[in-house]
Structure formats: C-alpha cells, structure tokens
Short mmCIF file of C-alpha atoms in Angstrom, two decimals:
data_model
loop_
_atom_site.label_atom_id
_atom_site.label_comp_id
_atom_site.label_asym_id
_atom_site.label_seq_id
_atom_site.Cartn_x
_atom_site.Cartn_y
_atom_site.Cartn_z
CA UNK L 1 -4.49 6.03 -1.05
CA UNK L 2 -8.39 6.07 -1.06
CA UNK L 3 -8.98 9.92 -2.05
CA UNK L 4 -12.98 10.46 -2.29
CA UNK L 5 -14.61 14.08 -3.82
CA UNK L 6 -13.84 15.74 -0.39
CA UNK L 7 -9.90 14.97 -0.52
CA UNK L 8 -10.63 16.38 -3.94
CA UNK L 9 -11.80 19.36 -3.13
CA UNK L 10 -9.49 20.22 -0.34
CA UNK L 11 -6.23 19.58 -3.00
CA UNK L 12 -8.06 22.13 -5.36
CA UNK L 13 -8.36 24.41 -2.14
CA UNK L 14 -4.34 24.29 -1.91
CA UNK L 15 -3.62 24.72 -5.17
CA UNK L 16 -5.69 28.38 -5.07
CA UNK L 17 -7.55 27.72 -8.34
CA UNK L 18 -4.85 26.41 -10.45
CA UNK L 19 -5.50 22.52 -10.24
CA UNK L 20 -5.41 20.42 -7.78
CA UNK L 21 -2.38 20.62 -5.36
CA UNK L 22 -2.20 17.02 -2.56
CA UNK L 23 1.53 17.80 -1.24
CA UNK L 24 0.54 20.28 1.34
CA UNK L 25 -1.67 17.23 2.50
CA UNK L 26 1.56 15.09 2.48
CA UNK L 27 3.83 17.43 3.89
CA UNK L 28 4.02 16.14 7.14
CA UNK L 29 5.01 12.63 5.98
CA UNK L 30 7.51 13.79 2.98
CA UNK L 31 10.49 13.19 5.03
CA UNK L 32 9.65 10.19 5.83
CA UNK L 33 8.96 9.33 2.33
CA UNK L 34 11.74 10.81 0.65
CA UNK L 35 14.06 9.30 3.19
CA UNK L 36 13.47 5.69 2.03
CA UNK L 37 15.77 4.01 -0.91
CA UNK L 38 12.52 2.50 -1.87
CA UNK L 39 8.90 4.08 -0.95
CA UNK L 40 5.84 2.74 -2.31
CA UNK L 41 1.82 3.07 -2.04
CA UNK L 42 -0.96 1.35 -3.04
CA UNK L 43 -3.47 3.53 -5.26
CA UNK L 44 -6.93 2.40 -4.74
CA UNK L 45 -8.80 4.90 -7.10
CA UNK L 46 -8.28 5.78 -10.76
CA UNK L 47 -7.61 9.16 -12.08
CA UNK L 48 -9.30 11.45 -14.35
CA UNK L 49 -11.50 14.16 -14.79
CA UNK L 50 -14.43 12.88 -13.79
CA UNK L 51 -16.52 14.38 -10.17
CA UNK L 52 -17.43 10.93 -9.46
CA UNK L 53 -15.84 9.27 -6.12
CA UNK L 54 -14.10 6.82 -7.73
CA UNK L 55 -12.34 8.92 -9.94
CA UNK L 56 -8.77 11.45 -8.42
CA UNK L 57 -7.62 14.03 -10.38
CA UNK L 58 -4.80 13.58 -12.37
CA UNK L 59 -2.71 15.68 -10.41
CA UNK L 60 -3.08 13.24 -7.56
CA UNK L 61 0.34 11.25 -9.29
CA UNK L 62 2.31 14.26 -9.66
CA UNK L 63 1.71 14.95 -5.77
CA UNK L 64 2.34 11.17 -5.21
CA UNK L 65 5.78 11.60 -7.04
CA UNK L 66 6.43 14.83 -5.37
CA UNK L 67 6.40 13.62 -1.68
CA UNK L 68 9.11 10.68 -2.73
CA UNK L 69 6.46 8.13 -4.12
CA UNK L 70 8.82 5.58 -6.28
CA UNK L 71 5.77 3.68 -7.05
CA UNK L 72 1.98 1.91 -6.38
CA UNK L 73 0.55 -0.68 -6.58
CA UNK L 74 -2.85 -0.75 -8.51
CA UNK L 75 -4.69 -4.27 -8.12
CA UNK L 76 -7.55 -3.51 -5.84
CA UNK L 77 -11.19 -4.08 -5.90
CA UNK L 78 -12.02 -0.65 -7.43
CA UNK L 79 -9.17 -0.79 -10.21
CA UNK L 80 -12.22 -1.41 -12.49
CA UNK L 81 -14.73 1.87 -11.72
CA UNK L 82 -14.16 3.21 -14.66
CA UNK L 83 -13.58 0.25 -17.02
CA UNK L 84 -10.20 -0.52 -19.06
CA UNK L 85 -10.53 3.16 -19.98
CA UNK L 86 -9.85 4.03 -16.18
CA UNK L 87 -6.90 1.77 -15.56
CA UNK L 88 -5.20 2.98 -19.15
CA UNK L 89 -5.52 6.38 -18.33
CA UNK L 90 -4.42 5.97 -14.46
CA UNK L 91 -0.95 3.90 -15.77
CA UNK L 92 -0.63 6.85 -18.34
CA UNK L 93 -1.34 9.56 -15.52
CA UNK L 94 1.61 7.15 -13.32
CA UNK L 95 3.76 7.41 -16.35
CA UNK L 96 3.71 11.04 -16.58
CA UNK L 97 4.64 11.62 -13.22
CA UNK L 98 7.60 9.34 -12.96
CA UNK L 99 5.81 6.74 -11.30
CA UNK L 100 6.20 3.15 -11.79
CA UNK L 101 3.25 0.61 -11.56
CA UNK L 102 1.97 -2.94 -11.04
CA UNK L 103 -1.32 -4.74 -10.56
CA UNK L 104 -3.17 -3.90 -13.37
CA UNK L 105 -2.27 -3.62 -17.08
CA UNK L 106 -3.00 -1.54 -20.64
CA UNK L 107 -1.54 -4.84 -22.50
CA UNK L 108 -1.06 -8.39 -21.97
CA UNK L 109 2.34 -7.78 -22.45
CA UNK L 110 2.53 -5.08 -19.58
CA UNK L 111 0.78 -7.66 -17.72
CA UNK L 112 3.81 -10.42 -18.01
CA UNK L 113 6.51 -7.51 -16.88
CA UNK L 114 8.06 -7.29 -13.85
CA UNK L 115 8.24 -3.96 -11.99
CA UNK L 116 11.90 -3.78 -10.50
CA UNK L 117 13.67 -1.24 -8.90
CA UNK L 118 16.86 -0.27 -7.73
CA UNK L 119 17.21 0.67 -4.24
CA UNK L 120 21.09 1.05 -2.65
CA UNK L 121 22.42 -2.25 -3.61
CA UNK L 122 19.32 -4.13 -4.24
CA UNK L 123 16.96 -4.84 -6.97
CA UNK L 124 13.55 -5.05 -6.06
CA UNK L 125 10.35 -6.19 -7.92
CA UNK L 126 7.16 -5.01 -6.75
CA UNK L 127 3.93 -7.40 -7.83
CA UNK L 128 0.64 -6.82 -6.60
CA UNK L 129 -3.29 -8.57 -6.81
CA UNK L 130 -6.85 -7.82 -5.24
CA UNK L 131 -9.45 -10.45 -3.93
CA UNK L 132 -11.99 -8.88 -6.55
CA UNK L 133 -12.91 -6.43 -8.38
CA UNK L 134 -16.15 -5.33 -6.74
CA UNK L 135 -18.21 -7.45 -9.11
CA UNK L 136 -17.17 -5.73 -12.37
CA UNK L 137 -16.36 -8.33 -14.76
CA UNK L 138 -12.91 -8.06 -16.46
CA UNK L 139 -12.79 -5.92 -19.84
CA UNK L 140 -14.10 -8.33 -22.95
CA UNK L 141 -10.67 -10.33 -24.62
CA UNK L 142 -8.29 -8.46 -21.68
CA UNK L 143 -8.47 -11.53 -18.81
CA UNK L 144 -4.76 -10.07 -17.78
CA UNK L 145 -6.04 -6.61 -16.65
CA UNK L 146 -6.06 -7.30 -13.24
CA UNK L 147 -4.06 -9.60 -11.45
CA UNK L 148 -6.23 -11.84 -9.21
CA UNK L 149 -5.26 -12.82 -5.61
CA UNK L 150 -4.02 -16.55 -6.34
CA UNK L 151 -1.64 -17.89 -4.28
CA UNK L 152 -0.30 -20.56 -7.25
CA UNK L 153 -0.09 -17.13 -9.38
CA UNK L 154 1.73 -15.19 -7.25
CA UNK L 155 4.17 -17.63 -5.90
CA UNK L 156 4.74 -18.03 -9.82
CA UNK L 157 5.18 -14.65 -10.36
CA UNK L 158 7.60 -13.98 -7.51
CA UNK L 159 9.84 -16.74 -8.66
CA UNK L 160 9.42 -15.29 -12.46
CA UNK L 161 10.88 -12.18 -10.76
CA UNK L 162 13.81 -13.76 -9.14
CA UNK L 163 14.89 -14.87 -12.59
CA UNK L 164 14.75 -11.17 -13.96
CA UNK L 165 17.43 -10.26 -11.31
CA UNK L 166 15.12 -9.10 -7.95
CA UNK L 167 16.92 -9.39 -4.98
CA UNK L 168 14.41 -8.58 -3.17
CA UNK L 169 10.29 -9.70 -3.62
CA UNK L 170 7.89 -7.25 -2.29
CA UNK L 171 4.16 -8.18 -2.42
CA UNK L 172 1.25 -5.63 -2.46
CA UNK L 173 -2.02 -7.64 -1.39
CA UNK L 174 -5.61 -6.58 -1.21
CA UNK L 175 -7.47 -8.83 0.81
CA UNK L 176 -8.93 -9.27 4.36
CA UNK L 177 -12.30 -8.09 5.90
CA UNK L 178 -12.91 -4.40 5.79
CA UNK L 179 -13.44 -2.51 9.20
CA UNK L 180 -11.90 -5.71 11.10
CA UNK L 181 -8.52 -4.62 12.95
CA UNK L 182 -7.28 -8.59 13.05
CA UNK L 183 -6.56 -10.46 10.22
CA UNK L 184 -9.35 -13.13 8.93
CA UNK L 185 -9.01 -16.73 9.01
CA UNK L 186 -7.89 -16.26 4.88
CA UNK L 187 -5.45 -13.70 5.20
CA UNK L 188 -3.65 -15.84 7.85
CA UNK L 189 -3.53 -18.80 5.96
CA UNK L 190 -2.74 -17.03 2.51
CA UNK L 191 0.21 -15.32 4.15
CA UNK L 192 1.62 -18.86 5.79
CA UNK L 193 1.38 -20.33 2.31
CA UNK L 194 3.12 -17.65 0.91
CA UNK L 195 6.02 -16.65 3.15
CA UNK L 196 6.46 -20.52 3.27
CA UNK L 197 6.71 -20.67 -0.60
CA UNK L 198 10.97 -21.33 -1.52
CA UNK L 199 13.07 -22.31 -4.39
CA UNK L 200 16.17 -24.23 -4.09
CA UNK L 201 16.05 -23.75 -0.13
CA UNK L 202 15.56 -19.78 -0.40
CA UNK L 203 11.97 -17.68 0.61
CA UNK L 204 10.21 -16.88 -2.89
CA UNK L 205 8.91 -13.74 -1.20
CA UNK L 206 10.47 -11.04 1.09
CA UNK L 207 7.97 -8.67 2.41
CA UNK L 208 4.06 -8.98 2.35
CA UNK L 209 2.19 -5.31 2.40
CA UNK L 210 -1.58 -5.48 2.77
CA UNK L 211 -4.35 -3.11 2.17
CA UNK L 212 -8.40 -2.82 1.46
CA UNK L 213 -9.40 -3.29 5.49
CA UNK L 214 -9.60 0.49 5.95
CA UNK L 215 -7.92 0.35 9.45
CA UNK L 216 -4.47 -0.52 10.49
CA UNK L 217 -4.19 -4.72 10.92
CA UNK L 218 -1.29 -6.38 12.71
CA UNK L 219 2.55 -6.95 12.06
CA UNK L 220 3.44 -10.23 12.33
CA UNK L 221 6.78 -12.20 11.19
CA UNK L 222 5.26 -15.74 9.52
CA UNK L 223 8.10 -18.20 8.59
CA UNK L 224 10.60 -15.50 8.84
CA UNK L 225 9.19 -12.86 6.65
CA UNK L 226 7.28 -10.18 7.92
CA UNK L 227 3.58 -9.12 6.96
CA UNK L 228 1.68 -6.09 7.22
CA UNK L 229 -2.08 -7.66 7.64
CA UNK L 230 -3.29 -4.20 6.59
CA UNK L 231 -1.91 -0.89 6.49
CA UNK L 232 -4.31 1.70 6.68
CA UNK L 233 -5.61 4.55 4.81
CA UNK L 234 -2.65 7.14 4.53
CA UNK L 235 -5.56 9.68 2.49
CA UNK L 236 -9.47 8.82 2.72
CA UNK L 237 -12.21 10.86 3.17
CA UNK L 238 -14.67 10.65 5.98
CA UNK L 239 -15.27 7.07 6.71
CA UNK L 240 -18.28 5.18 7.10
CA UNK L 241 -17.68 1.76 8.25
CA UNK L 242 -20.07 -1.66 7.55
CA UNK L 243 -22.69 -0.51 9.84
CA UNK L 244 -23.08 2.93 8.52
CA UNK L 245 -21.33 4.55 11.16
CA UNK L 246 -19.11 7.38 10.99
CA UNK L 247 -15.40 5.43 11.92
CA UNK L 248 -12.59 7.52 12.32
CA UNK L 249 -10.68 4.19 12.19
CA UNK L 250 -10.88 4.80 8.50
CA UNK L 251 -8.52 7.87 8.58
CA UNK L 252 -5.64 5.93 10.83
CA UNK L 253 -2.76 4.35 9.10
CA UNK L 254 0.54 3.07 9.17
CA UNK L 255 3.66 3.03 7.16
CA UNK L 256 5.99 0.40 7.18
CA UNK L 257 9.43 0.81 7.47
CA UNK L 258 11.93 -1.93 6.70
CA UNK L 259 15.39 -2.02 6.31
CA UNK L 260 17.34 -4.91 4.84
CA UNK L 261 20.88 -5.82 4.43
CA UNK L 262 22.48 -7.79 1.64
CA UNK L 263 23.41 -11.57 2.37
CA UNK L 264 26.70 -12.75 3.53
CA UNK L 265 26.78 -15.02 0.86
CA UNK L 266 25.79 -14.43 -2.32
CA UNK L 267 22.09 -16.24 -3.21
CA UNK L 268 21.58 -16.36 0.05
CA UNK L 269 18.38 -14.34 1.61
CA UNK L 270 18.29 -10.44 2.27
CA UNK L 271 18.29 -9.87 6.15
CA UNK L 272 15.72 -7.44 7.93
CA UNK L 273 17.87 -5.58 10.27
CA UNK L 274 14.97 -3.00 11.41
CA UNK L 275 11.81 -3.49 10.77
CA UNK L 276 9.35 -0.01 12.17
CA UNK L 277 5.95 1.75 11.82
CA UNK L 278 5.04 4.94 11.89
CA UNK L 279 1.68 5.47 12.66
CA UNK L 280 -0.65 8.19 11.06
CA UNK L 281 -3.73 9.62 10.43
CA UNK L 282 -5.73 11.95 8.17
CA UNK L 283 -7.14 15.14 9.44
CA UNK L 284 -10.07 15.33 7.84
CA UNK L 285 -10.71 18.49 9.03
CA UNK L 286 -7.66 20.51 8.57
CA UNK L 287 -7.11 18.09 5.19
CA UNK L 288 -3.70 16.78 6.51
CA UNK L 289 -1.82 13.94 6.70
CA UNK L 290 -0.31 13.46 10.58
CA UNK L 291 2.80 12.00 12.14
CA UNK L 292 1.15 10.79 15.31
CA UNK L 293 4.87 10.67 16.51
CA UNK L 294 5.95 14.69 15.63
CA UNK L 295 2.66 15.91 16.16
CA UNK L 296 3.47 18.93 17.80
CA UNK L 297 1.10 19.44 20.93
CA UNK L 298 -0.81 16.88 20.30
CA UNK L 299 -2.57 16.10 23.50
CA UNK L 300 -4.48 13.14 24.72
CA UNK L 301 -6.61 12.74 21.68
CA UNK L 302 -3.68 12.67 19.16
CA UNK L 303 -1.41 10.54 21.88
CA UNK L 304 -4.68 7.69 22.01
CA UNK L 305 -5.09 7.34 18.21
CA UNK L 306 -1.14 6.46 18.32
CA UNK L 307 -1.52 4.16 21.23
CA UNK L 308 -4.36 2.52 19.72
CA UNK L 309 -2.98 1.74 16.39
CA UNK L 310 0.17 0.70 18.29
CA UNK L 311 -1.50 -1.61 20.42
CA UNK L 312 -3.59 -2.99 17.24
CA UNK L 313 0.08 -3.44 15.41
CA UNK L 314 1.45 -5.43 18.09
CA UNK L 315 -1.44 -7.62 18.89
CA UNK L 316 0.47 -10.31 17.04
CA UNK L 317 3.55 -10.39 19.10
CA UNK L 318 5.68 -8.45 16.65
CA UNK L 319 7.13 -6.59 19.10
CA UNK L 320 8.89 -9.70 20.17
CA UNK L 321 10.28 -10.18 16.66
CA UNK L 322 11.88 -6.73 16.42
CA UNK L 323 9.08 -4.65 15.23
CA UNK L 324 9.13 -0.77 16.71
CA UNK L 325 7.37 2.11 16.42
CA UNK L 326 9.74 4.78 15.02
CA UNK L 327 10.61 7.89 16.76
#
C-alpha cells in the first residue's frame, strides 16, 4: 500500500465530505481478501493528518480492516517520514481498526513480540524488516524501532517465533531494486540463505513476501519454500519510475495466494498444496483497484497488463513448481 495525496483525495471524493472513504477503491478485490483465513499487506506510508505525501489519512486502516485486512507489515524505507511520532501514531491508527502489526515498534518491548495469528488450524507469526530507512537515522535511545533487513536477525527471529507456538513463519521483506521486474543479485542470495535456514532438520521460514520494487517481481520456489521477489503496488498514485518517466508499471500488482495443509506428522513442515496469483492493477483514473482476471470487458489493454505481469511472475520457472494464476 503506497497511497500518495492523489489516492487521498480520491478516498475523500467517496466518502462525499465526511472523511476519507478507500473501500470503494478496494471493492473489487474484497472477495478475494475476505476469502483468505489469513490476508495481509504491507503499509508503506504512515498515517495522520498531515497533506504531505508521506502521510494517509487515518481512515486508510479502517478501510484496510474493512476489505478483510488481518494485518501489515510496517518495516519499509519510509516507516521513518514522520519520525517516532509517525510510526506511534500509525500502530495506534492499526490498533483502532482491528489491525495487527509488525516491523516497526512504539517500545522495545513491542519490538521483542511476536505477531501470531490464528488461521483454520494454524498459528502463524508474521515478522517483517526494510533494507533502510531512506537515510533517516533511527529515533535517539529507540535502536529497536525498525527492524533492519539482517539475515542473522531474522533467521533469529523466525526461530524465536517457532518457540511461541507459530506453525507457520511468514516473512514480509523490503528489499530489491526499485523499477527492476527481476530480482537483484542480493535478493537472490538473501532469499537462498533464508529459505535454507532449519532447526532440528525443519525450514525456519515458510513463505517469503517481498515489496519496495514498485512492479510485480517473480515467483520462485528456493529450497522448497516459495518467494514472492516483489509484489507490486496494490494502491499508488501515478508513478514515476528512476528515470523520471511516467511508468504505469507502478500501478500493477499481484496478490499471493497460498494455501497450506497441516503435516502428517506432527513437527513436521506445513505443505503448500496451491500456491496462485492474482494479478491487479490500480486505475488511476477511475481510482480503483482491478481484478485483471474479472475485469468485465476488459479488452486488449486490460488482457496485456495481465499477460505481462503473468509472464514477469513466471520468468522464474514457477509455473513448473505449481504456481497459477487464479481464475
């Protein structure tokens, strides 16, 4: 979620004066959404009530929540726009609206919590960390306000959480190279150290979601767990990529779909029996999130956005792993 003034001001369109109203812009996807045991984001911006860019209205959360949000992740490189002011008031905004958090923390003892879930049968913990923080140094005396994209940290972390009862380790990561639709030489070697990190013969970490590229990366299944190089941006603004240049690019997404079944054994790993993507875009125009898949008369412009982020998706050979692009 990277909401800029314009998303802004088309949620205070919807909402007719009274606010700011995003789930008309999430409509389209709310089935989707709600229809998961589990559904999570990653929120790049904090809220307030600023008019700068980098701050979303509050109201953002509650239309988060609304469309079947569980939860985001909020480690990213702009998680420190607006200071520790900015992330305390964007967990409290979270709060409010039902949603649960990780990434970034009001306390150093928030920052040592794990973030679980239930979902069906399983217990998931959701831990998330950012490359950088766009320069801004960490708030004086709080070095635990954002976690930082360590491999040796997050390996520790996801182990922490299989002691507090997870079933199930999901990893938000912001990393990568921004307007680039493969994967950089860091991401790929971050993600084989990771999904090759175990404990007493069992993966430390199920699931690897990444973000901060802008466009929609590649699938790919690395020592049996799958990654999402990058998934997109579900709401942006119009984007400008690293040259200046108006990229619609920034306005495609995906969302990742995976379904896992408890082990035969007990201790033993959680199996992926589907693993999908739905791929999506922003209408900056008509201030809308689309299902490139239910489009409804879509036409040639609408069908080569979905070809193209399904051809970016599968440029990894996920496809002959399992991956496939939801109906």
């Amino acid at each position: 979620m990277l909401p800029d003034r314009s998303v802004a001001d088309r949620a205070a369109y919807d909402a007719g004066g009274h606010g700011h109203d995003y789930r008309p812009m999430l409509s389209a996807v709310e089935p989707l959404v709600h229809g998961a045991d589990l559904a999570l984001c990653h929120l790049e911006t904090v809220t307030g009530d600023g008019t700068a860019d980098a701050v979303s209205p509050p109201q953002l959360a509650a239309g988060l929540a609304a469309t079947g949000y569980d939860g985001c992740a909020t480690a990213s490189e702009r998680a420190l726009d607006d200071g520790a002011a900015g992330i305390r008031r964007t967990l409290d905004t979270l709060d409010r609206a039902g949603l649960r958090h990780t990434g970034t923390a009001r306390t150093e003892a928030e920052s040592r919590s794990v973030t679980l879930y239930r979902a069906g049968l399983a217990r998931i913990a959701h831990l998330s960390y950012t490359y950088g923080t766009d320069g801004r140094p960490l708030p004086s005396g709080q070095p635990w306000a954002v976690n930082p994209l360590d491999a040796d940290r997050i390996v520790s972390d996801a182990r922490a959480a299989r002691v507090a009862g997870a079933d199930l380790v999901v990893v938000s990561v912001h990393w990568g190279t921004q307007w680039q639709d493969a994967p950089d030489r860091a991401q790929l070697a971050l993600a084989t150290a990771l999904t090759a990190a175990e404990t007493g013969g069992r993966r430390d970490i199920d699931l690897l979601l990444g973000t901060h590229a802008h466009v929609p990366q590649a699938y790919q299944k690395v020592n049996g767990t799958w990654v999402v190089y990058g998934l997109g941006d579900q709401i942006a603004g119009e984007m400008f990529n690293d040259r200046g240049v108006r990229d619609s690019r920034g306005n495609e997404s995906t969302t990742a779909r995976f379904t896992f079944a408890p082990p035969a054994v007990p201790g033993d790993r959680w199996r992926v029996t589907k693993a999908e993507f739905v791929p999506q875009m922003y209408d900056v125009d008509a201030g809308r999130v689309v299902d490139l898949n239910r489009a409804i008369a879509g036409g040639a412009e609408l069908d080569g956005v979905r070809d193209r982020i399904r051809d970016v998706v599968l440029s990894r050979g996920a496809a002959g792993d399992g991956l496939v692009m939801a109906d």
